[in-house]
Coordinates of C-alpha atoms and ligand atoms in Angstrom, one line a residue:
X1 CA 0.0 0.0 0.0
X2 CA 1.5 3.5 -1.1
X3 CA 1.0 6.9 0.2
X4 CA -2.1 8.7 0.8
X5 CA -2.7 12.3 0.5
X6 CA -5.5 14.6 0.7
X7 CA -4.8 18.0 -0.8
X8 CA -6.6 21.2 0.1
X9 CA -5.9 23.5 -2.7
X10 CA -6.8 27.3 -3.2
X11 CA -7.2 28.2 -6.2
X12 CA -7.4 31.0 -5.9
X13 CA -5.0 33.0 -3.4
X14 CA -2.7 35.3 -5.6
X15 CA 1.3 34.5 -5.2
X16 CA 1.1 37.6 -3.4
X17 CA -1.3 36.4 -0.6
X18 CA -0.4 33.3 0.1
X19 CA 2.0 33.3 2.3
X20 CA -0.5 35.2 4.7
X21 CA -2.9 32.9 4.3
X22 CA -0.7 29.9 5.1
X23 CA 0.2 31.4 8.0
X24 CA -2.9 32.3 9.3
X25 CA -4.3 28.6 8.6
X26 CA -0.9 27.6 10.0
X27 CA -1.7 29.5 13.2
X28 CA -5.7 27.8 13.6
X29 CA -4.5 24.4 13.3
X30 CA -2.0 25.0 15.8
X31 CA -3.8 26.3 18.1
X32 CA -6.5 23.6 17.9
X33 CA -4.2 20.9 17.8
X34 CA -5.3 19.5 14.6
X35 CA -1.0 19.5 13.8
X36 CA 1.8 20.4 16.2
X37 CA 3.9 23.5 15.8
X38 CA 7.2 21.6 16.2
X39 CA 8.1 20.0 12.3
X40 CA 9.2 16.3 11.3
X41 CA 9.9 13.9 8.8
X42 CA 6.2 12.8 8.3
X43 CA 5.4 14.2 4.5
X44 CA 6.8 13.0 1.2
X45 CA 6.1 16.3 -0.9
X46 CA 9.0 18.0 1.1
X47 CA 11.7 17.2 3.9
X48 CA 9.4 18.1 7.2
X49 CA 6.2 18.8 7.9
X50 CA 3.8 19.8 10.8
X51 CA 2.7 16.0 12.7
X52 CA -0.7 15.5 13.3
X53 CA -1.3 16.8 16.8
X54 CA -3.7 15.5 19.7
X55 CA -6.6 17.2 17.8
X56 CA -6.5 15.6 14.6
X57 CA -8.8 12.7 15.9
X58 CA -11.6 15.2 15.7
X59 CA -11.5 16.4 12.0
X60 CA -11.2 13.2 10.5
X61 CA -13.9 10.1 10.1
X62 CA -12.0 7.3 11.6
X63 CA -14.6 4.4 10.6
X64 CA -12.1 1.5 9.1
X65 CA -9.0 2.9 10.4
X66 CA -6.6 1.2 13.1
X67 CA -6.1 4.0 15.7
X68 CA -3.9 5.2 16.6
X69 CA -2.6 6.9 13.5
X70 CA 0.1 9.9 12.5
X71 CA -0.1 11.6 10.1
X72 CA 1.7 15.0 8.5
X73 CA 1.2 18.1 6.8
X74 CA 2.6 19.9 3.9
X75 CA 1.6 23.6 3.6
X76 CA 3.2 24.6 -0.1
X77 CA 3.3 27.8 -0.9
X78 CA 4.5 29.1 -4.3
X79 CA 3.3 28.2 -8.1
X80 CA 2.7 24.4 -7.8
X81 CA 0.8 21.8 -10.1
X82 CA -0.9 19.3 -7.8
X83 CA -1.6 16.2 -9.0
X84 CA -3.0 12.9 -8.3
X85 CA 0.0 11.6 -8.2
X86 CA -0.8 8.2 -10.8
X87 CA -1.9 7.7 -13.8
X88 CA -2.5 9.7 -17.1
X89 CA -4.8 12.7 -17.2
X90 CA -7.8 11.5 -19.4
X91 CA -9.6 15.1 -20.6
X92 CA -9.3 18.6 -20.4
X93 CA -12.1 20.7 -21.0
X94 CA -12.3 24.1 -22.8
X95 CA -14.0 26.9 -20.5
X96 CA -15.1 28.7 -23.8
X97 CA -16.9 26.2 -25.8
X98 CA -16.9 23.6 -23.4
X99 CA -15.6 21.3 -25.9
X100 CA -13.5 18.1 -24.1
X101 CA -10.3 16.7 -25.6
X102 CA -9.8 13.5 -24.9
X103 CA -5.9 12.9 -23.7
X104 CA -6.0 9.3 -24.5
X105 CA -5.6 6.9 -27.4
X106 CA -7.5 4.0 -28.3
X107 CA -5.1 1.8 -25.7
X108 CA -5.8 4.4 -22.9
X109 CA -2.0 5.6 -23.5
X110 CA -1.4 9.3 -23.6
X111 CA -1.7 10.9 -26.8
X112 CA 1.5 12.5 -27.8
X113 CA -0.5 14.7 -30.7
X114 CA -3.3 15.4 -28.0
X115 CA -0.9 15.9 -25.2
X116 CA 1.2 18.2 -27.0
X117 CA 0.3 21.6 -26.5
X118 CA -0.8 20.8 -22.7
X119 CA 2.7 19.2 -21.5
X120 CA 3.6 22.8 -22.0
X121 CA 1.3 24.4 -20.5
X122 CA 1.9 22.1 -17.3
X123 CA 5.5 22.1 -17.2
X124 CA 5.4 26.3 -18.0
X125 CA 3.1 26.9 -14.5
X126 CA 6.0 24.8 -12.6
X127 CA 8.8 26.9 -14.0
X128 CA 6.6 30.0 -13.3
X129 CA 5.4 30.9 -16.9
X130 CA 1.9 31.3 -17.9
X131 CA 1.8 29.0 -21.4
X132 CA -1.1 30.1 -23.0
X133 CA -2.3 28.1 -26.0
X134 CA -5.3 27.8 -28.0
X135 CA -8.5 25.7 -27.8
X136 CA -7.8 23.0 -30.2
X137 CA -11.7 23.4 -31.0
X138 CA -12.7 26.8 -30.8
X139 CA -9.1 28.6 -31.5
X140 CA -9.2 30.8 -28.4
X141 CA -7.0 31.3 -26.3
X142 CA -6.8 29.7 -22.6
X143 CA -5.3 31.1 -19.9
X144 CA -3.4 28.3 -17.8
X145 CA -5.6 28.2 -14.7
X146 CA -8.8 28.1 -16.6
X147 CA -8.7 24.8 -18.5
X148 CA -10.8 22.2 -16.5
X149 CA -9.0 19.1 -15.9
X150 CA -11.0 15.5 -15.7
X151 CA -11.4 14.4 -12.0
X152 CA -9.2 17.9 -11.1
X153 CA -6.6 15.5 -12.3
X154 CA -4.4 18.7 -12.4
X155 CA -4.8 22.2 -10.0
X156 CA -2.6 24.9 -10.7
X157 CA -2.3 27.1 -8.0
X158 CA 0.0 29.2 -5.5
X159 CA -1.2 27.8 -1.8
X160 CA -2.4 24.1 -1.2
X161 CA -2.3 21.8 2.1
X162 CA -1.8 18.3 2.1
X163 CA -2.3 15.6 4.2
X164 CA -0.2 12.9 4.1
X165 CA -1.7 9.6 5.5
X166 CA -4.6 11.1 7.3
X167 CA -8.1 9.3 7.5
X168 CA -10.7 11.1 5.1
X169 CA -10.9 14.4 6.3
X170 CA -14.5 15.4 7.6
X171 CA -16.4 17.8 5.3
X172 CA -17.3 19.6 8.3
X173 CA -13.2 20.6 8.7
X174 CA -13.1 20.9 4.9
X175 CA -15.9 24.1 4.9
X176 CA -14.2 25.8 7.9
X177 CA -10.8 25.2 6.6
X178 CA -12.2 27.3 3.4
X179 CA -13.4 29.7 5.8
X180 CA -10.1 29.7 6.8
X181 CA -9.5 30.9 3.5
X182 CA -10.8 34.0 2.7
X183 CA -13.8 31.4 1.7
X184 CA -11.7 31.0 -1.9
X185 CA -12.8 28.2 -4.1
X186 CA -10.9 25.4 -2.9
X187 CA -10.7 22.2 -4.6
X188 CA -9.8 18.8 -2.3
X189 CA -7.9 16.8 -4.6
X190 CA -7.2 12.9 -3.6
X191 CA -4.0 10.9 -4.4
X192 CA -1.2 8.7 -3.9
X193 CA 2.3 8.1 -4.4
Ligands
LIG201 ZN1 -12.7 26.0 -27.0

């Protein structure tokens, strides 16, 4: 069995605010001992990150789960591209004419013609450049952020928070953790490694 993560991601914090908003969230889960302040080795997106703390029990459904459990927390700040971490991404969809391209070939392989343009646009948000490319149906252009990925197989973004190995978080934490948040759109985005 691999690695687990749940990712809260905002989509929509600005570079220049998230940093502030990390550390405000930072501050709430602290202080309600959903994580503790002091960091370890208990992520796998980055060298430490915050432990689950004596709170945590309380913001997760723990129904199938041997207790007790630890589990960590990465806050990444900065352009990132989350991802589910396995397999292919199957669609994108345009946000002008709505028109899906399908990413994979008859074998359910990736689609070097298909994937072409996008691999750009991916890679470009890592590397901090916004790789705008037309609609291969309509012809307009689309900024980076605003092509929809199938199952958010892809979220680009400046701020996300993931869980590493926690149970399924409770929706109840997920709305207040977007409160959180400036109540930005957030997308929870599933995975493993
Ligand atoms: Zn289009």
């Amino acid at each position: 069995m691999g690695d687990r993560f749940q990712a809260i991601v905002d989509v929509q914090a600005s570079a220049q605010e998230a940093g502030t908003l990390a550390a405000d969230v930072r501050s709430w889960l602290i202080a309600s001992g959903v994580v503790s302040a002091e960091r370890t080795d208990c992520v796998l997106s980055a060298d430490l990150g915050y432990p689950s703390g004596p709170g945590a029990d309380a913001v997760v459904g723990l129904s199938g789960w041997s207790v007790p459990w630890q589990g960590g927390l990465d806050i990444t700040i900065g352009r990132t591209v989350f991802d589910a971490g396995q397999g292919d991404p199957m669609a994108v969809t345009c946000p002008h004419c709505s028109a899906t391209i399908d990413l994979l070939d008859e074998d359910f392989e990736l689609s070097d013609e298909a994937w072409e343009p996008f691999r750009e646009v991916v890679h470009g948000w890592g590397e901090g450049r916004d790789v705008i490319v037309p609609c291969p149906a309509c012809g307009r252009p689309v900024e980076p952020t605003f092509w929809k990925w199938a199952d958010d197989y892809f979220v680009f973004a400046h701020l996300g928070f993931m869980f590493w190995n926690w149970p399924p978080l409770r929706p109840e934490f997920v709305a207040e953790f977007t409160r959180h948040l400036a109540d930005h759109r957030t997308v929870l985005l599933e995975g493993k490694l």
